[in-house]
Short mmCIF file of C-alpha atoms and ligand atoms in Angstrom, two decimals:
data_model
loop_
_atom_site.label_atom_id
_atom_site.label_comp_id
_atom_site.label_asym_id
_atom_site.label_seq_id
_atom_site.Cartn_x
_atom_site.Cartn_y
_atom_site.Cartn_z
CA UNK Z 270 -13.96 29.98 37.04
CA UNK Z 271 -17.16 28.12 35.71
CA UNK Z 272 -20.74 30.08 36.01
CA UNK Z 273 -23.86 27.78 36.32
CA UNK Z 274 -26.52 29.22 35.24
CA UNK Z 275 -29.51 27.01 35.75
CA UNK Z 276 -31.89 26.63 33.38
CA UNK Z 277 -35.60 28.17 34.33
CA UNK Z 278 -37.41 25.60 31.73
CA UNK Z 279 -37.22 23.14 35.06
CA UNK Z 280 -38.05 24.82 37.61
CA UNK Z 281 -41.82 24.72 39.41
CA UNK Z 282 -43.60 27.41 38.39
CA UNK Z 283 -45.89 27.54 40.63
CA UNK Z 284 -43.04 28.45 43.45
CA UNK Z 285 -40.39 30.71 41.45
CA UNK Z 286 -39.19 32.66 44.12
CA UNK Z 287 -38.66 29.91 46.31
CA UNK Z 288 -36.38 27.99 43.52
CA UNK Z 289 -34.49 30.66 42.53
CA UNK Z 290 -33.80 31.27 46.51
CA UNK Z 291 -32.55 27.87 46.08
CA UNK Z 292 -30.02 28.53 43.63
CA UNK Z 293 -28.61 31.42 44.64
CA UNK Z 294 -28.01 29.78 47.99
CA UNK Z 295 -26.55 26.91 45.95
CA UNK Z 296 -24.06 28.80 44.49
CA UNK Z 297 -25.25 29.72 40.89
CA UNK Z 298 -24.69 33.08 39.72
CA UNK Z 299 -26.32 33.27 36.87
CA UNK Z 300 -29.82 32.79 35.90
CA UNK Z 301 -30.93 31.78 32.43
CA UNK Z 302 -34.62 32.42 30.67
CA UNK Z 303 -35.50 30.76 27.82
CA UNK Z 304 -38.24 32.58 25.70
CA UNK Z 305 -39.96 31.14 23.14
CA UNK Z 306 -42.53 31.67 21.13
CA UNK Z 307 -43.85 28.72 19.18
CA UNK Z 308 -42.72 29.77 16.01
CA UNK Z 309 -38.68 30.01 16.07
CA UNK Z 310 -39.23 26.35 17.88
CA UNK Z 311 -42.20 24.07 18.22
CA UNK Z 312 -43.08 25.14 21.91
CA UNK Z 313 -44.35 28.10 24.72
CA UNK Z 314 -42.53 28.79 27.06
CA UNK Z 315 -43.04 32.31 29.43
CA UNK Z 316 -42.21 35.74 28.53
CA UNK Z 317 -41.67 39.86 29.75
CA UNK Z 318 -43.99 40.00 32.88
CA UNK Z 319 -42.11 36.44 34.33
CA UNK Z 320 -38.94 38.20 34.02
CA UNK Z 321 -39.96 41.22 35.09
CA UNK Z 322 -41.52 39.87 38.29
CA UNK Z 323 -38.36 38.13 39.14
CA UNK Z 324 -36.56 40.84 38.79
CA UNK Z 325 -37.76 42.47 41.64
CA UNK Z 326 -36.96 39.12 44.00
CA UNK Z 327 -33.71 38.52 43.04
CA UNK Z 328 -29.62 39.78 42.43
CA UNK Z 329 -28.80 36.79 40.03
CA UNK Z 330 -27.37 37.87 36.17
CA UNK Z 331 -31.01 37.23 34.23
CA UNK Z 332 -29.32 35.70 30.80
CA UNK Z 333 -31.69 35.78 28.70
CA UNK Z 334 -32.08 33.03 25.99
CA UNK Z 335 -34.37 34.47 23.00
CA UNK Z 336 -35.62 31.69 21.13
CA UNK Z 337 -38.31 33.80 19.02
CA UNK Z 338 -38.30 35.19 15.80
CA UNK Z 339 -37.37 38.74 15.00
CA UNK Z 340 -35.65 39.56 18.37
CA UNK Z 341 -34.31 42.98 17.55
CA UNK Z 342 -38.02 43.97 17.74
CA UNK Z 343 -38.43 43.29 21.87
CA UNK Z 344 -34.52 43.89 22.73
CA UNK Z 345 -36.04 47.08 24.37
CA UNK Z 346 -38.80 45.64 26.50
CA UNK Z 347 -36.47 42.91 27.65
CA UNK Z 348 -33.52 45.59 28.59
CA UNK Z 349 -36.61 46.95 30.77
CA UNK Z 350 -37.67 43.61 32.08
CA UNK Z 351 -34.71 42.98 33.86
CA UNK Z 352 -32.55 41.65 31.34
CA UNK Z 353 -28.28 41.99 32.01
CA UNK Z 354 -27.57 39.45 28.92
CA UNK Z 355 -29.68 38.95 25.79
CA UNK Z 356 -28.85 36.53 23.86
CA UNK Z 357 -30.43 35.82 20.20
CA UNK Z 358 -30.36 33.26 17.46
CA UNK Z 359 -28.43 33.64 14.71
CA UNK Z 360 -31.14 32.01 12.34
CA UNK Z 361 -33.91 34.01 14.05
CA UNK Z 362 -34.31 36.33 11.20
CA UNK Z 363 -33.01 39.95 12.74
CA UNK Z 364 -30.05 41.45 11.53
CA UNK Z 365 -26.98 40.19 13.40
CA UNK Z 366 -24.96 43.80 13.85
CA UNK Z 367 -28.15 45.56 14.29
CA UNK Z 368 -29.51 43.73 16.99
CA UNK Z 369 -26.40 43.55 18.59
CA UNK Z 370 -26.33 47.75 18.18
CA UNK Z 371 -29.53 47.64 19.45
CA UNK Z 372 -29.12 44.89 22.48
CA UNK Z 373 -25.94 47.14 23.52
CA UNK Z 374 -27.66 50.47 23.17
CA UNK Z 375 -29.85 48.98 25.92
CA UNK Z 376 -26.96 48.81 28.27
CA UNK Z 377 -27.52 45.18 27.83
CA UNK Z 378 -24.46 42.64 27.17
CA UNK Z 379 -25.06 40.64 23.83
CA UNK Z 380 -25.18 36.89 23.25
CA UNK Z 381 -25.64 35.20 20.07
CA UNK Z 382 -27.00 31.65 19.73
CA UNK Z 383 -26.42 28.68 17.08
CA UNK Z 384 -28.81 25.57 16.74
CA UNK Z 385 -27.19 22.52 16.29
CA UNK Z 386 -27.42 22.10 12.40
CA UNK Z 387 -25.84 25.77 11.80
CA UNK Z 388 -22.06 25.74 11.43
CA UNK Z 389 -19.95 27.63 13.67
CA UNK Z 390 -18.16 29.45 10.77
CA UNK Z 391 -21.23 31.06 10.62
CA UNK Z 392 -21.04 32.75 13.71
CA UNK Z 393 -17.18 33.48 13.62
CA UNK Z 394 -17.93 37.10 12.29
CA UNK Z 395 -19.55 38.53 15.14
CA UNK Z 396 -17.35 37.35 17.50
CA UNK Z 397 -15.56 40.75 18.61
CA UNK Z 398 -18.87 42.26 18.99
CA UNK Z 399 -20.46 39.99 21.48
CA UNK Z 400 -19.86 39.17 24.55
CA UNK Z 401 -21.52 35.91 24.49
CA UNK Z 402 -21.50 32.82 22.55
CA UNK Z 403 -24.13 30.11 22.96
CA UNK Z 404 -23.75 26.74 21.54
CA UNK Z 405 -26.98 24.81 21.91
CA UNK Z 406 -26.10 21.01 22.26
CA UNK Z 407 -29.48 19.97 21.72
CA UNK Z 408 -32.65 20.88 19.05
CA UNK Z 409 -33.68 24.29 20.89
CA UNK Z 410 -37.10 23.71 22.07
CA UNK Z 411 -36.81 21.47 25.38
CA UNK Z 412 -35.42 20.35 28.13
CA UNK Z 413 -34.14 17.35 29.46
CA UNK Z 414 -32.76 16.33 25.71
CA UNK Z 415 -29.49 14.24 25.59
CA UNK Z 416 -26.36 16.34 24.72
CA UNK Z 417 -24.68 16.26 21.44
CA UNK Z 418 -21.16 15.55 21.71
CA UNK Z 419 -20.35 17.21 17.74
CA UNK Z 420 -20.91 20.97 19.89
CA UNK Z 421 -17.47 20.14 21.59
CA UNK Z 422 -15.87 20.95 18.16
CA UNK Z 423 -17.89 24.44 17.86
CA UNK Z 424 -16.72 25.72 21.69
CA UNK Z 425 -13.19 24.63 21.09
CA UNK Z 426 -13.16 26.64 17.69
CA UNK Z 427 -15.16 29.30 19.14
CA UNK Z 428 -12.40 30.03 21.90
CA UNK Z 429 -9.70 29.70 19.72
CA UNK Z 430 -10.70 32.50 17.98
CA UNK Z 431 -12.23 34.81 20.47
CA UNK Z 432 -10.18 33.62 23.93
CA UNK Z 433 -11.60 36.62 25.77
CA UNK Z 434 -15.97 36.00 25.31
CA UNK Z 435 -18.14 33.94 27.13
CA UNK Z 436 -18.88 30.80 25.87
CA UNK Z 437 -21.99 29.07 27.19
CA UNK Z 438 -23.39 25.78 26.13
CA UNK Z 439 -26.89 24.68 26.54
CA UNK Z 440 -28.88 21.31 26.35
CA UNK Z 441 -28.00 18.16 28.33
CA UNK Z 442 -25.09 19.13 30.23
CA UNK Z 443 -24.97 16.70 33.55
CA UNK Z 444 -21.71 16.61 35.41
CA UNK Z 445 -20.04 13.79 32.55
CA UNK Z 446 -20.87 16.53 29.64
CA UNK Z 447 -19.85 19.28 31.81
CA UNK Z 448 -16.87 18.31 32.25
CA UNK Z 449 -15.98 17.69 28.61
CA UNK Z 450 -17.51 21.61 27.89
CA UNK Z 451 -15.28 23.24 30.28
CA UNK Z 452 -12.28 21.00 29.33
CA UNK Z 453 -13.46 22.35 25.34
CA UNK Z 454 -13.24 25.85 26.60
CA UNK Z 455 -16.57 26.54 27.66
CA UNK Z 456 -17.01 29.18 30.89
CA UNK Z 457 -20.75 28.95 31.16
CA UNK Z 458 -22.61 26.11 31.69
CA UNK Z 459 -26.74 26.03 31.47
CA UNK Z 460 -28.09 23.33 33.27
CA UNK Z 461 -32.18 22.99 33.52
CA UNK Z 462 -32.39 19.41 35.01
CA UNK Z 463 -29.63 18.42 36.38
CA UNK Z 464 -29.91 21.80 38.99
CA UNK Z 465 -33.78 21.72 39.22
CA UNK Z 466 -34.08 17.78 38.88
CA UNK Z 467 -31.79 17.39 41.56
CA UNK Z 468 -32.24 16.80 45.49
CA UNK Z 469 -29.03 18.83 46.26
CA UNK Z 470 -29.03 22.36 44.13
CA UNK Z 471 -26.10 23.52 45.61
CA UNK Z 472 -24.34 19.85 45.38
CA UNK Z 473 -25.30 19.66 41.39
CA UNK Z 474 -23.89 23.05 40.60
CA UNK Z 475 -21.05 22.32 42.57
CA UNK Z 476 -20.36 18.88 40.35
CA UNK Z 477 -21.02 20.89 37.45
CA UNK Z 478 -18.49 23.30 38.13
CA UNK Z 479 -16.20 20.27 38.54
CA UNK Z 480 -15.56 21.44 42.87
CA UNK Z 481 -17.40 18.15 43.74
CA UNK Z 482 -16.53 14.75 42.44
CA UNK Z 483 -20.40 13.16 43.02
CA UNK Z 484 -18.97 10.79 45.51
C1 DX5 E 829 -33.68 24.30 25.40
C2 DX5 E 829 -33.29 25.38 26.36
C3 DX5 E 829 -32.43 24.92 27.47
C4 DX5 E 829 -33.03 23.85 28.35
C5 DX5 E 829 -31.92 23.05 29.00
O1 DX5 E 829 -34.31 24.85 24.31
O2 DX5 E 829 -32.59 26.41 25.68
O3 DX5 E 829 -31.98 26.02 28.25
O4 DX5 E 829 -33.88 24.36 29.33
O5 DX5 E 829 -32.49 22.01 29.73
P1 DX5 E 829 -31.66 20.72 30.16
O6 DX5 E 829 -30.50 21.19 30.96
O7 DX5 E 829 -32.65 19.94 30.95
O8 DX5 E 829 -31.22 20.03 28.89
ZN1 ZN E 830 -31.55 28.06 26.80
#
């Protein structure tokens, strides 16, 4: 079974708990939040009191995408924002196995990110500590970036090894990439545009999970 978990990044701001009404209509279960802070990658995004707020409006898995340096340092404050997955960057700077200590000690489940230049051997040793890999498949930063067919290679290898996780794959996935993630062994699919962006939430997360053939 595929979760969507549309992407925040696309959604109007100015009307949050009317889009993520939306999407939980639509059929997504999951919702994912993409912090950053202008120094792990070149942009802003939103941070503890957004999540927080939503919190209280809605029963959708917040998956949390930290895309800020030192991480370990707010894994606390997030657990208390609301948080159910926290996922970090493996480049970010933290320790890996401490943060994940420290993300699980929170009663959090733990993710842990790769950019697209960082080899997935690098994240092969964490794998039976996490519960959550995240293959970006575009330069973190962004949405609406084209999709980078060379991360197919990192979720296949990434489920051979650890057939049990989550793997979730981020940047440009439409219902063509989709596809080819899930058929690589992805489970979780992050999709800012082509949910938000579309006319038809419920129809776009349904193509994405491969139930509706776009027709
Ligand atoms: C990029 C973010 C993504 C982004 C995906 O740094 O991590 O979650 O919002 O957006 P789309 O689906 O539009 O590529
Ligand atoms: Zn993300």
């Amino acid at each position: 079974m595929t979760i969507i978990s549309p992407s925040l990044l696309a959604a109007d701001f100015a009307r949050l708990d009317r889009e993520l009404a939306k999407i939980e209509k639509g059929g997504a279960a999951w919702l994912h939040l993409d912090v950053m802070d202008g120094v792990f990658v070149p942009n802003i995004s939103f941070g503890l009191p957004v999540i927080q707020s939503l919190r209280k409006v809605s029963g959708l898995t917040f998956d949390v995408h930290l895309m800020i340096t030192d991480p370990a340092r707010y894994a606390a404050d997030f657990a208390k924002a609301g948080a159910d997955l926290l996922t970090f960057h493996l480049e970010s700077g933290s320790d890996p196995e401490e943060t994940i200590a420290l993300i699980h000690a929170q009663g959090m489940r733990a993710g842990i990110s790769i950019r697209p230049g960082t080899p997935v051997e690098a994240l092969l040793p964490y794998l039976d500590q996490i519960e959550l890999a995240l293959v970006m498949s575009v330069e973190p930063g962004f949405g609406g970036q084209k999709f980078m067919p060379e991360s197919l290679a990192k979720i296949r290898a990434i489920r051979a090894a650890a057939p049990g996780i989550h793997i979730s794959v981020d940047g440009g996935v439409n219902r063509e990439t989709a596809k080819l993630c899930r058929e690589a062994g992805a489970d979780v699919l992050v999709a800012g545009s082509a949910v938000f962006g579309a006319e038809d939430p419920g129809r776009a997360i349904a193509c994405l999970k491969g139930e509706d053939d776009g027709a």
